[in-house]
Short mmCIF file of C-alpha atoms in Angstrom, two decimals:
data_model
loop_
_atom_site.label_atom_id
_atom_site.label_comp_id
_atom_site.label_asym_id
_atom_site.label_seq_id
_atom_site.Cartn_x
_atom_site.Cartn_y
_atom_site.Cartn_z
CA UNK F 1 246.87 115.14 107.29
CA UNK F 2 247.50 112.35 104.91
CA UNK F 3 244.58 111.55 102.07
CA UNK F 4 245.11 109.06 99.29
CA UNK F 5 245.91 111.03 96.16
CA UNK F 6 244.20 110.03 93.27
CA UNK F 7 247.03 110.26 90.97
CA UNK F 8 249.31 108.04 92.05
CA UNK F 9 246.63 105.22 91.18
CA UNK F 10 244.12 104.83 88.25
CA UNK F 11 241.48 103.54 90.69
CA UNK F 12 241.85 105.07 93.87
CA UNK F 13 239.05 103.99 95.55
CA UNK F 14 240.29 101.20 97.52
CA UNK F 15 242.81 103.87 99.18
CA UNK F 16 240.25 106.11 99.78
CA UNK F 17 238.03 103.52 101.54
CA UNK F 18 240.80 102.82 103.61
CA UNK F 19 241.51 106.06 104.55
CA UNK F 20 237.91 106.77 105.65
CA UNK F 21 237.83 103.89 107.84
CA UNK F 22 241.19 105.09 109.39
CA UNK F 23 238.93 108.65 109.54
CA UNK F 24 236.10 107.52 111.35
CA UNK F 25 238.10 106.01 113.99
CA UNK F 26 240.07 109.17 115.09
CA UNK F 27 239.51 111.26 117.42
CA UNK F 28 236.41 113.41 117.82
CA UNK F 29 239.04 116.67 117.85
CA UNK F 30 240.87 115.54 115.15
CA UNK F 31 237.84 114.96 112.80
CA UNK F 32 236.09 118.56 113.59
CA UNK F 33 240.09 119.89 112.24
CA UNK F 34 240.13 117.74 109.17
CA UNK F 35 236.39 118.79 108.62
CA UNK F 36 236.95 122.55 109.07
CA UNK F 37 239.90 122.38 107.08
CA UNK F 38 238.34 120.66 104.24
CA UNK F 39 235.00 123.32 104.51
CA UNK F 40 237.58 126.30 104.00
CA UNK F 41 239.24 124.71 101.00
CA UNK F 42 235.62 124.54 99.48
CA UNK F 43 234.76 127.62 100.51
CA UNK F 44 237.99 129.01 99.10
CA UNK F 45 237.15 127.41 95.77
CA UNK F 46 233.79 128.26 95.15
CA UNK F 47 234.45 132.08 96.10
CA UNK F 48 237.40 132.04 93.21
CA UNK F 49 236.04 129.94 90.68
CA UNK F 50 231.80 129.97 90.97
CA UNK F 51 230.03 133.31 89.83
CA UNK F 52 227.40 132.50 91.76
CA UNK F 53 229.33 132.11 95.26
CA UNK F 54 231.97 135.06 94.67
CA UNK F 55 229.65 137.64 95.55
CA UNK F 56 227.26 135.27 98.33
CA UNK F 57 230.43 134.45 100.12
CA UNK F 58 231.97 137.79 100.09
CA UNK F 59 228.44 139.74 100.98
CA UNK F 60 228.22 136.99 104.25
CA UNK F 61 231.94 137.80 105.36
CA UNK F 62 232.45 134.42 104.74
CA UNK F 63 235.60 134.75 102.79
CA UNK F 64 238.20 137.81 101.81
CA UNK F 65 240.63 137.10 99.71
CA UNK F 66 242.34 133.33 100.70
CA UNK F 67 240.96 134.22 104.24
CA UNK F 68 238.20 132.26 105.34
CA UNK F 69 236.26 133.11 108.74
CA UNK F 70 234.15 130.21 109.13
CA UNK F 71 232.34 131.42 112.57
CA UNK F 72 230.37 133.46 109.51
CA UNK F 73 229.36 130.14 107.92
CA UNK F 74 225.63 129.99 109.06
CA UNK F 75 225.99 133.85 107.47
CA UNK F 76 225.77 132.25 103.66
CA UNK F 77 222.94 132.04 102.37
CA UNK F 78 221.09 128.55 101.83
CA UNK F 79 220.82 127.06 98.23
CA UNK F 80 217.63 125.25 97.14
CA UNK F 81 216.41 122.87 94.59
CA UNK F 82 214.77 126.11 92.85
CA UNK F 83 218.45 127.79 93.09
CA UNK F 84 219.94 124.42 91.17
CA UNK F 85 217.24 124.49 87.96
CA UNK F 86 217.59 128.76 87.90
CA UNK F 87 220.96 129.59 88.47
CA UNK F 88 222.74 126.15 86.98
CA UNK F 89 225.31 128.28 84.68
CA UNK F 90 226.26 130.63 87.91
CA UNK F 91 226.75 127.47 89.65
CA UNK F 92 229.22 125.80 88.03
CA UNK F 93 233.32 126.38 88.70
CA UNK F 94 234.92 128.27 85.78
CA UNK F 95 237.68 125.24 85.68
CA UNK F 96 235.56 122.68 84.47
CA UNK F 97 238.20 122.59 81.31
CA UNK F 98 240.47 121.00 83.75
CA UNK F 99 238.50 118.21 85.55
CA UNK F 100 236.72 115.38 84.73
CA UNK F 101 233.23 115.70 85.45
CA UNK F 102 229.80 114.85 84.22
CA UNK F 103 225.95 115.21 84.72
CA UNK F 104 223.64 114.02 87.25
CA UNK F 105 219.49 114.12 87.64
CA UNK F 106 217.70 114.20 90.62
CA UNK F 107 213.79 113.59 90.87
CA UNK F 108 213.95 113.10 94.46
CA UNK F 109 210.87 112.26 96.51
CA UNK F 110 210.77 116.09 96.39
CA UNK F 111 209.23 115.90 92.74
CA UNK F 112 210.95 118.76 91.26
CA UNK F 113 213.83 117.56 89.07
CA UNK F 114 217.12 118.91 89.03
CA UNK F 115 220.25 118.50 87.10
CA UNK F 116 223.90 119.33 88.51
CA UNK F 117 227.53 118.84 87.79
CA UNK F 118 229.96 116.36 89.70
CA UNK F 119 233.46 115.70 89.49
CA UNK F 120 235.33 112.45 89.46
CA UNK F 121 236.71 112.79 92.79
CA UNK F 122 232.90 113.12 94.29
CA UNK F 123 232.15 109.89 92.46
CA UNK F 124 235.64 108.13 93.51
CA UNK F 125 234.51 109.26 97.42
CA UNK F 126 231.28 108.22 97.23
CA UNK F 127 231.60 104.80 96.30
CA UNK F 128 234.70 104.88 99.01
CA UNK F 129 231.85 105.32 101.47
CA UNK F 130 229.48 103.11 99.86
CA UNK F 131 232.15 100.57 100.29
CA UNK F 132 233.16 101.57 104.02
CA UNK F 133 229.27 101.54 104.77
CA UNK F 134 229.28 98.18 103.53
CA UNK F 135 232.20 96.98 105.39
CA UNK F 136 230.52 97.86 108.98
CA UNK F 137 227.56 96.46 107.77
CA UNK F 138 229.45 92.86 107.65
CA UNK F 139 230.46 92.69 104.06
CA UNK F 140 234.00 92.40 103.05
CA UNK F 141 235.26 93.17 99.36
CA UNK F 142 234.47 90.83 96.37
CA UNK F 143 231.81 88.80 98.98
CA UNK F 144 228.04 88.20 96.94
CA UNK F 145 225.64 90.51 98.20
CA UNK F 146 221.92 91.17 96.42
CA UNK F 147 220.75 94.95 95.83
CA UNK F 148 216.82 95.32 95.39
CA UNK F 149 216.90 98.81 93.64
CA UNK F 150 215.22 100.30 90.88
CA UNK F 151 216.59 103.60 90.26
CA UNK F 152 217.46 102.94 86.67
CA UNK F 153 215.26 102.32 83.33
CA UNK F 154 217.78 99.69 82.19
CA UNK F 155 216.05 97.83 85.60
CA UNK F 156 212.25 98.94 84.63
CA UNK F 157 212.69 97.94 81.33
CA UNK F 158 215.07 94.42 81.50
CA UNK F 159 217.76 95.91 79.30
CA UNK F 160 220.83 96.14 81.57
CA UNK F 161 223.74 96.68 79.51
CA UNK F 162 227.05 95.20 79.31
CA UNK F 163 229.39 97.63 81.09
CA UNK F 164 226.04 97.28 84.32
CA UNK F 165 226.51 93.17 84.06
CA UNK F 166 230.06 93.53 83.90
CA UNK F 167 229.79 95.86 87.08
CA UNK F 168 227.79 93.40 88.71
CA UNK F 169 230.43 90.51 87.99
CA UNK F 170 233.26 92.12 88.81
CA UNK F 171 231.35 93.41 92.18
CA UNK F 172 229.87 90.08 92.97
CA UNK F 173 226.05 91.56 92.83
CA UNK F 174 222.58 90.28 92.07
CA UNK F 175 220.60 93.29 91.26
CA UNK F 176 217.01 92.79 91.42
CA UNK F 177 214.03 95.10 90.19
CA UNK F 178 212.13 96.92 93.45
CA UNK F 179 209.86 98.14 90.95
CA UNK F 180 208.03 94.50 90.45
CA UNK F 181 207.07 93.26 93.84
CA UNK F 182 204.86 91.05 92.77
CA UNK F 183 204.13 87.48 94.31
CA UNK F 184 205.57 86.15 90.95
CA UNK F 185 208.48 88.02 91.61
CA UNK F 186 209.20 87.85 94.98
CA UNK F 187 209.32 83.95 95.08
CA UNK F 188 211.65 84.29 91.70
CA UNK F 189 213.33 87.05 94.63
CA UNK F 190 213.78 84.46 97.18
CA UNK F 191 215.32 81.52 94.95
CA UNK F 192 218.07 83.94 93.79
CA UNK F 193 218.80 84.69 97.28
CA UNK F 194 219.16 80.85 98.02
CA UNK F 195 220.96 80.58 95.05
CA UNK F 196 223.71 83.19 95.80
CA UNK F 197 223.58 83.29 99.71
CA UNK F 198 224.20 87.27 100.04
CA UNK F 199 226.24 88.48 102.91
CA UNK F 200 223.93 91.52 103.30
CA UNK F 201 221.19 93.02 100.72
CA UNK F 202 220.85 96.36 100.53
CA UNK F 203 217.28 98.00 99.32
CA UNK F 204 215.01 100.64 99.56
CA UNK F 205 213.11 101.06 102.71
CA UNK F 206 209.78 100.43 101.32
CA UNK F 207 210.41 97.66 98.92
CA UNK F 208 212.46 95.40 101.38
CA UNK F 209 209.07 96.23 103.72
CA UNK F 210 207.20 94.67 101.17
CA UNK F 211 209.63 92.07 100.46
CA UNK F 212 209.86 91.02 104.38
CA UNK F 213 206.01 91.15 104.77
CA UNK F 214 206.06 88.33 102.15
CA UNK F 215 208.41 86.30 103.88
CA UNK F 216 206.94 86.70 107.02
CA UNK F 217 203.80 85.45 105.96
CA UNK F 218 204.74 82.47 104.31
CA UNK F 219 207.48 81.61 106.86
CA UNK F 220 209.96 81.24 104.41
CA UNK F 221 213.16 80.45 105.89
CA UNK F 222 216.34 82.28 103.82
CA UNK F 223 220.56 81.99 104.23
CA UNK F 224 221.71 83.82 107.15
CA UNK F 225 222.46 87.21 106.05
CA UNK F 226 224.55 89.59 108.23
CA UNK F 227 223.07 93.28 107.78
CA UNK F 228 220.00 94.26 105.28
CA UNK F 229 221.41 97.85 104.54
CA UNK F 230 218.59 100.32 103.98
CA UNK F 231 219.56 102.99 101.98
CA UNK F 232 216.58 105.24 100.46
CA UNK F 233 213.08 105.69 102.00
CA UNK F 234 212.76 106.55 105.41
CA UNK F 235 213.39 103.34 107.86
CA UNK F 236 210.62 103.64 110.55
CA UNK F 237 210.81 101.33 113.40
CA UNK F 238 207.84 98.92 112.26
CA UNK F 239 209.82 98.58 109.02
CA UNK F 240 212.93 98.06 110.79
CA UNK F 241 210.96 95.13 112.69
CA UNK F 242 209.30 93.28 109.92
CA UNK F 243 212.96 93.06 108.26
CA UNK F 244 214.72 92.05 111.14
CA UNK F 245 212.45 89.18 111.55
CA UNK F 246 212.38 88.42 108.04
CA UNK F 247 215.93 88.04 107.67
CA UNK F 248 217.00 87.68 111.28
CA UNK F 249 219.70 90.12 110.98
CA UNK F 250 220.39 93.75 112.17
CA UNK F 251 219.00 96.27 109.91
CA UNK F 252 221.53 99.27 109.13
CA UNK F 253 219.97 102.61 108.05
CA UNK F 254 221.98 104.91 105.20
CA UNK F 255 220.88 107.89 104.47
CA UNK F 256 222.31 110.69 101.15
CA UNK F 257 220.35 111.68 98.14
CA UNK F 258 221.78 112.12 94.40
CA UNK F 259 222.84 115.46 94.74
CA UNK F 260 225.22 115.11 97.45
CA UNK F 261 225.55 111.59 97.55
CA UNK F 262 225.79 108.92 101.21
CA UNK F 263 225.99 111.67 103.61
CA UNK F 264 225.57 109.58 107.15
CA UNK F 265 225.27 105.96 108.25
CA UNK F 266 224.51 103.46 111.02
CA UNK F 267 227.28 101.41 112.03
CA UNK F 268 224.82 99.82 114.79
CA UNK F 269 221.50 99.10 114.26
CA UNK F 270 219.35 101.53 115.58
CA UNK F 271 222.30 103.69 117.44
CA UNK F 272 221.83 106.46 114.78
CA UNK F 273 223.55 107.31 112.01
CA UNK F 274 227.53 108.79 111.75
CA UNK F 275 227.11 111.88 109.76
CA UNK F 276 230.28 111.26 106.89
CA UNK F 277 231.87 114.44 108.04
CA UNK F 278 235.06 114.04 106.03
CA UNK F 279 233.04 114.35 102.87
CA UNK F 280 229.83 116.41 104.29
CA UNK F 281 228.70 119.07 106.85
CA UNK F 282 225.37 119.01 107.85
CA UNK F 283 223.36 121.13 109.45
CA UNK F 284 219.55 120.75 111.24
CA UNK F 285 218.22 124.13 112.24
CA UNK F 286 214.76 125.26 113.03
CA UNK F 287 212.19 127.36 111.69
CA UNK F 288 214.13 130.62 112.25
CA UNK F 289 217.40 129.18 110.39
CA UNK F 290 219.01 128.23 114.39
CA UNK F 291 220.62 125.05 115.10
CA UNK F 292 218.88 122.00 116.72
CA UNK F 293 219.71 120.85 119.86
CA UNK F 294 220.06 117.31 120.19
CA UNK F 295 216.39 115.15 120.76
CA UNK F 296 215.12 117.82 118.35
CA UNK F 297 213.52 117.77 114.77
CA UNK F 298 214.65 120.49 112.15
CA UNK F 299 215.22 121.05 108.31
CA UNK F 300 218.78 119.31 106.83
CA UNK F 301 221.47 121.65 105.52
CA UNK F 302 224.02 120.05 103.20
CA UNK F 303 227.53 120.95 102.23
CA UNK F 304 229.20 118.48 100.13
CA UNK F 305 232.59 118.86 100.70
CA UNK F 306 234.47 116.48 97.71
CA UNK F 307 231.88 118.24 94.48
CA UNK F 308 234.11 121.09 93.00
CA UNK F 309 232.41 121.04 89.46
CA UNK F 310 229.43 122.24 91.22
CA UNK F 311 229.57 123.67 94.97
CA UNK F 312 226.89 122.21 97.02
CA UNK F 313 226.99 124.81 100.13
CA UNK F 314 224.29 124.62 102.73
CA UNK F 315 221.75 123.32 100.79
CA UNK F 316 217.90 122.92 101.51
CA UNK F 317 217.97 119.03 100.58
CA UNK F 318 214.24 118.63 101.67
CA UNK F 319 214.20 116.03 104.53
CA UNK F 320 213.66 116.48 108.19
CA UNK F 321 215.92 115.15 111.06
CA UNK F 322 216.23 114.62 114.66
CA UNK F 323 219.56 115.86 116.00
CA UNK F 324 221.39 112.90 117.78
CA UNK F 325 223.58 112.90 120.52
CA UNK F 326 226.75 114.90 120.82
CA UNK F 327 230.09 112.92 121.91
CA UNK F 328 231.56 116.03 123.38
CA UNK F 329 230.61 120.02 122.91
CA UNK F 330 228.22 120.72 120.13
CA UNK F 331 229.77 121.94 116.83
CA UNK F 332 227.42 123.32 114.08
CA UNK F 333 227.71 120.29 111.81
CA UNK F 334 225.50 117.77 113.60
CA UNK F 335 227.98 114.50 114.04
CA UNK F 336 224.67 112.34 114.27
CA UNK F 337 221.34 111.96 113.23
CA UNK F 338 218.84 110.06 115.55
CA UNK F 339 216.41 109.58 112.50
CA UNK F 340 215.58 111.02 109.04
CA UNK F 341 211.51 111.18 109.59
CA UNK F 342 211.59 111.79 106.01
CA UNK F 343 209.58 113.94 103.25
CA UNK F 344 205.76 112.86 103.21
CA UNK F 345 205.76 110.44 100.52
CA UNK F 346 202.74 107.41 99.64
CA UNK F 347 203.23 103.75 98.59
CA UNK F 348 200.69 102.93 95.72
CA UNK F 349 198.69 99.89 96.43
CA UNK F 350 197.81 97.01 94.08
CA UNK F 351 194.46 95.46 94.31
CA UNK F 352 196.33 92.20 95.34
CA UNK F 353 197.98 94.38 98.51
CA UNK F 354 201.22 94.84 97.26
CA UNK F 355 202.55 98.08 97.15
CA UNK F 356 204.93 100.24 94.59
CA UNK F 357 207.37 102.84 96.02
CA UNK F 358 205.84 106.45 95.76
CA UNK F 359 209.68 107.23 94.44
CA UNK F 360 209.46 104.84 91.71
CA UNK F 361 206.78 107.35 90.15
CA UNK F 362 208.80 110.50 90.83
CA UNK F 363 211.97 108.93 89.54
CA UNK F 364 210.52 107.73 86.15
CA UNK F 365 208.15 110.82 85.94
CA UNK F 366 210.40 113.27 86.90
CA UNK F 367 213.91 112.57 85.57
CA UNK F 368 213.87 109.36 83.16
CA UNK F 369 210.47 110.87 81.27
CA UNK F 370 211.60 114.71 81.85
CA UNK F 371 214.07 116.38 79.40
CA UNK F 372 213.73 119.31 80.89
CA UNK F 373 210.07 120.39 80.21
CA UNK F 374 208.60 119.38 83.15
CA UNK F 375 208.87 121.71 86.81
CA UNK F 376 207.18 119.80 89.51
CA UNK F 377 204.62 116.88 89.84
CA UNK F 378 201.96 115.36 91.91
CA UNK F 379 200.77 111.78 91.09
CA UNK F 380 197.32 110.79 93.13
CA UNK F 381 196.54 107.11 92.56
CA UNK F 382 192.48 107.35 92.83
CA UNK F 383 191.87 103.60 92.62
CA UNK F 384 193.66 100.50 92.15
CA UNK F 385 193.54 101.04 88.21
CA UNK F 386 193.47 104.67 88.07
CA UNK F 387 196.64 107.94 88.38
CA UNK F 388 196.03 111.20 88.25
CA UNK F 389 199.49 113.05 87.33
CA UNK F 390 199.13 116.65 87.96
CA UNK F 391 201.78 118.53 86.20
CA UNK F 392 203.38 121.99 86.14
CA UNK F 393 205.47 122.56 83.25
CA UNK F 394 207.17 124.85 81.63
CA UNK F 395 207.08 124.17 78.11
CA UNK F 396 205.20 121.78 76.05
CA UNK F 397 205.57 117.95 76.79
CA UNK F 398 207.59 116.64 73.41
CA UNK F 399 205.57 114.47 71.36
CA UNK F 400 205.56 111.29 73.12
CA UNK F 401 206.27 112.39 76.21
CA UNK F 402 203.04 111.33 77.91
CA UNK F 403 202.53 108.04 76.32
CA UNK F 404 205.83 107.11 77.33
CA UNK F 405 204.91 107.59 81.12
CA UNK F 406 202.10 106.23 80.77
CA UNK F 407 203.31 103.27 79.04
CA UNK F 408 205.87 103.02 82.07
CA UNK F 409 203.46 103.24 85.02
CA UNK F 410 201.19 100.37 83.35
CA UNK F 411 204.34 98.06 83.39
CA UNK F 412 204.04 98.40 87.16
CA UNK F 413 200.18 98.82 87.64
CA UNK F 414 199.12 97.27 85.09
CA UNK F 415 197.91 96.88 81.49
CA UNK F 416 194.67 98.10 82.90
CA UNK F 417 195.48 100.96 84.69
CA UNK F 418 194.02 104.49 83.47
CA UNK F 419 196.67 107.12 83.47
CA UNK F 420 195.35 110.86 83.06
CA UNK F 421 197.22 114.48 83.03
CA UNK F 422 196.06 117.30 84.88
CA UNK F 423 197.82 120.76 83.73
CA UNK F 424 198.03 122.96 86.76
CA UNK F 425 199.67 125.92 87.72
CA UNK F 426 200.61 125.18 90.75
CA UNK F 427 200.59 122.27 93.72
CA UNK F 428 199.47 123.23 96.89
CA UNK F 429 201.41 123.14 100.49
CA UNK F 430 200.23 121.46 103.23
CA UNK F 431 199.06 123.15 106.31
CA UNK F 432 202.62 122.36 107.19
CA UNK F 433 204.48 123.39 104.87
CA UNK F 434 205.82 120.78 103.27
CA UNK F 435 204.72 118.80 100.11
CA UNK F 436 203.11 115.93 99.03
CA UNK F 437 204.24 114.66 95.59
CA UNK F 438 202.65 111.23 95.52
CA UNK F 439 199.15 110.56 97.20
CA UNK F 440 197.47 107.23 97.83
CA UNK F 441 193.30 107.12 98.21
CA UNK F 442 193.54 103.25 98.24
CA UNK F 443 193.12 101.68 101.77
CA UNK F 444 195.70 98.64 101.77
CA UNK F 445 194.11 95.12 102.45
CA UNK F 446 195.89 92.92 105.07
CA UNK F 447 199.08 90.86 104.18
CA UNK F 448 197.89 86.94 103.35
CA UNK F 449 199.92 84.17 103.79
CA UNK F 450 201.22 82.98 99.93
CA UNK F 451 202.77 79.58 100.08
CA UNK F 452 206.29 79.43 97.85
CA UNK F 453 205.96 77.54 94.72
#
């Protein structure tokens, strides 16, 4: 099996994105091999070089020696977010001194911060995919597209910096701040979109929502656009709708998180989403741990198959899925996921009906505010101008700490907006199980009709 080796080029990516394409056209037969190949190698690794994984692997008979049996896969156990924050130094592969790595935070809509190793060939395959994902979504290389995102202070704050502008040059992207939906903003939104007539925008689910309801309602016609690629945020079908019509273009669901990166993808709108299984193997299994069938809903399993810094095996990422169809005999790593129904996250609601994305509040709260002090959150917005953040730490906030969030939620809210702290011990489940880091008690008025200045 041929890959594109990184050395023989100091950015391999292009190779690499070409090599996935050429992937995801093979055979169905031929991409289970490559997969299973590429699981042993991991597992190989991580049962060498990770303390944690030499004795799991070895207690599940999942590997002697070189020998890997992988029918003893579902055998190892699961790793959790919990796992990640506790065991972080057993984690990591004792050859760190020879790769080039570096550190990554996760918030997640899950609320409970994390903060893991990765590897430069995990970043050199994941914006491969990114770039692949692009390419069936209509978008060839160096074409303008317009990316409403706001996982990053520099985009809260308006202090991008020059090696992010330079990015965006050299990429031919707009990026524009999902964080600030407000009317103001949105029209500014729309003129840049004239102005630079985007072959697709990609967002997250809930912000382009907001931004399509607003262009809906003041019938505001825009370039044609070929895809709107959603890619955080779960994509339910009325959101799906209101985009479509906003932008009169097929909407294209992507779905990964930052600890494992794009894991599956839509190529056609709606058709569900290609699991990535040259870089990932995912599993959906049920309450007792046993694989989903397809048509049914289950807990995702993740095993990032390009992160050897840090082994990611069979971990509890926090989302539910629906199983999609099989192309021939099922295999335990699902090939395709019907839908991602998500985590149960709210919007927050301003008193002039727009909304903020609940994981702008866990993202700045939990990993841009957190230096390691704080454990899990729950943020309750109680009225239009008031947020209750209910904590669980385990040390002291630093000096600063809490002014600085709240500082960061008024940017969004408001001026106005009373931020308190509640110091718990713990967060409740709900009945279900699952739960809910960011609450809404505001009913949302009904979309009006702005006129574009």
């Amino acid at each position: 099996m041929k890959v594109y080796d990184a050395r023989i080029s100091r950015n391999p990516i292009p190779g690499y994105c070409s090599f996935l394409h050429e992937f995801h056209n093979w055979p169905i037969s031929r991409q289970r091999e490559a997969q299973q190949k590429r699981l042993s190698q991991l597992l190989r690794h991580a049962a060498h070089n990770v303390p944690h994984y030499r004795d799991v692997l070895a207690a599940a008979g999942v590997v002697h020696g070189d020998r890997v049996n992988l029918e003893r896969f579902r055998q190892a156990p699961e790793l959790t977010r919990e796992m990640l924050r506790t065991k972080f130094e057993l984690l990591k592969s004792d050859d760190l001194a020879a790769r080039a790595w570096h550190k990554n935070s996760s918030g997640g809509s899950s609320g409970e911060p994390v903060t893991l190793l990765q590897d430069r060939y995990y970043n050199d395959m994941s914006q491969a995919l990114t770039e692949m994902h692009y390419s069936w979504a209509g978008r060839a290389v160096g074409e303008p597209f317009v990316k409403l995102w706001g996982s990053d202070r520099d985009i809260l704050f308006g202090t991008v910096g020059w090696r992010n502008k330079l990015s965006n040059f050299i990429r031919n992207r707009r990026l524009l701040n999902s964080f600030d939906l407000s009317r103001q903003h949105m029209q500014k939104y729309v003129k840049i979109i004239r102005r630079a007539r985007p072959v697709i925008i990609e967002a997250y689910a809930e912000s382009v929502y907001e931004f399509a309801r607003y262009i809906n309602a003041a019938q505001i016609e825009l370039p044609p656009v070929r895809s709107v690629v959603s890619s955080a945020g779960t994509l339910y079908p009325f959101i799906r709708e209101e985009v479509t019509r906003a932008f009169n273009c097929p909407v294209l669901n992507r779905y990964g998180s930052r600890e494992v990166g794009d894991l599956a993808g839509e190529r056609t709108a709606g058709a569900g989403m290609e699991v990535f299984t040259f870089t990932h193997f995912v599993e959906v299994v049920d309450e007792a741990g046993e694989p989903c069938a397809p048509g049914e809903e289950g807990d995702v399993l993740v095993t990032c198959l390009t992160n050897y810094a840090m082994p990611i095996i069979r971990y509890r990422i926090g989302d539910r899925a629906v199983v999609g169809a099989m192309i021939t005999a099922p295999t335990p790593s699902v090939e395709r996921l019907a839908t991602i129904t998500g985590r149960v996250t709210d919007a927050f609601v301003r008193e002039d009906g727009s909304t903020i994305p609940g994981n702008f509040f866990i993202h700045f709260v939990g990993v841009v505010h957190n230096s390691g002090w704080l454990k899990k959150t729950q943020i309750v917005q109680q009225d239009y101008d008031s947020i209750l953040i209910k904590m669980v730490t385990v040390a002291p906030p630093p000096e600063g700490a809490l002014e600085e969030i709240r500082g960061s939620l008024q940017l969004v809210m408001g001026p106005a907006c009373q931020v308190t702290f509640e110091f718990v011990e713990a967060i409740p489940k709900l009945p279900s199980g699952k739960y809910r880091y960011t609450v809404s008690l505001v009913s949302r008025p009904p979309p009006s009709a702005p006129t574009l200045q």
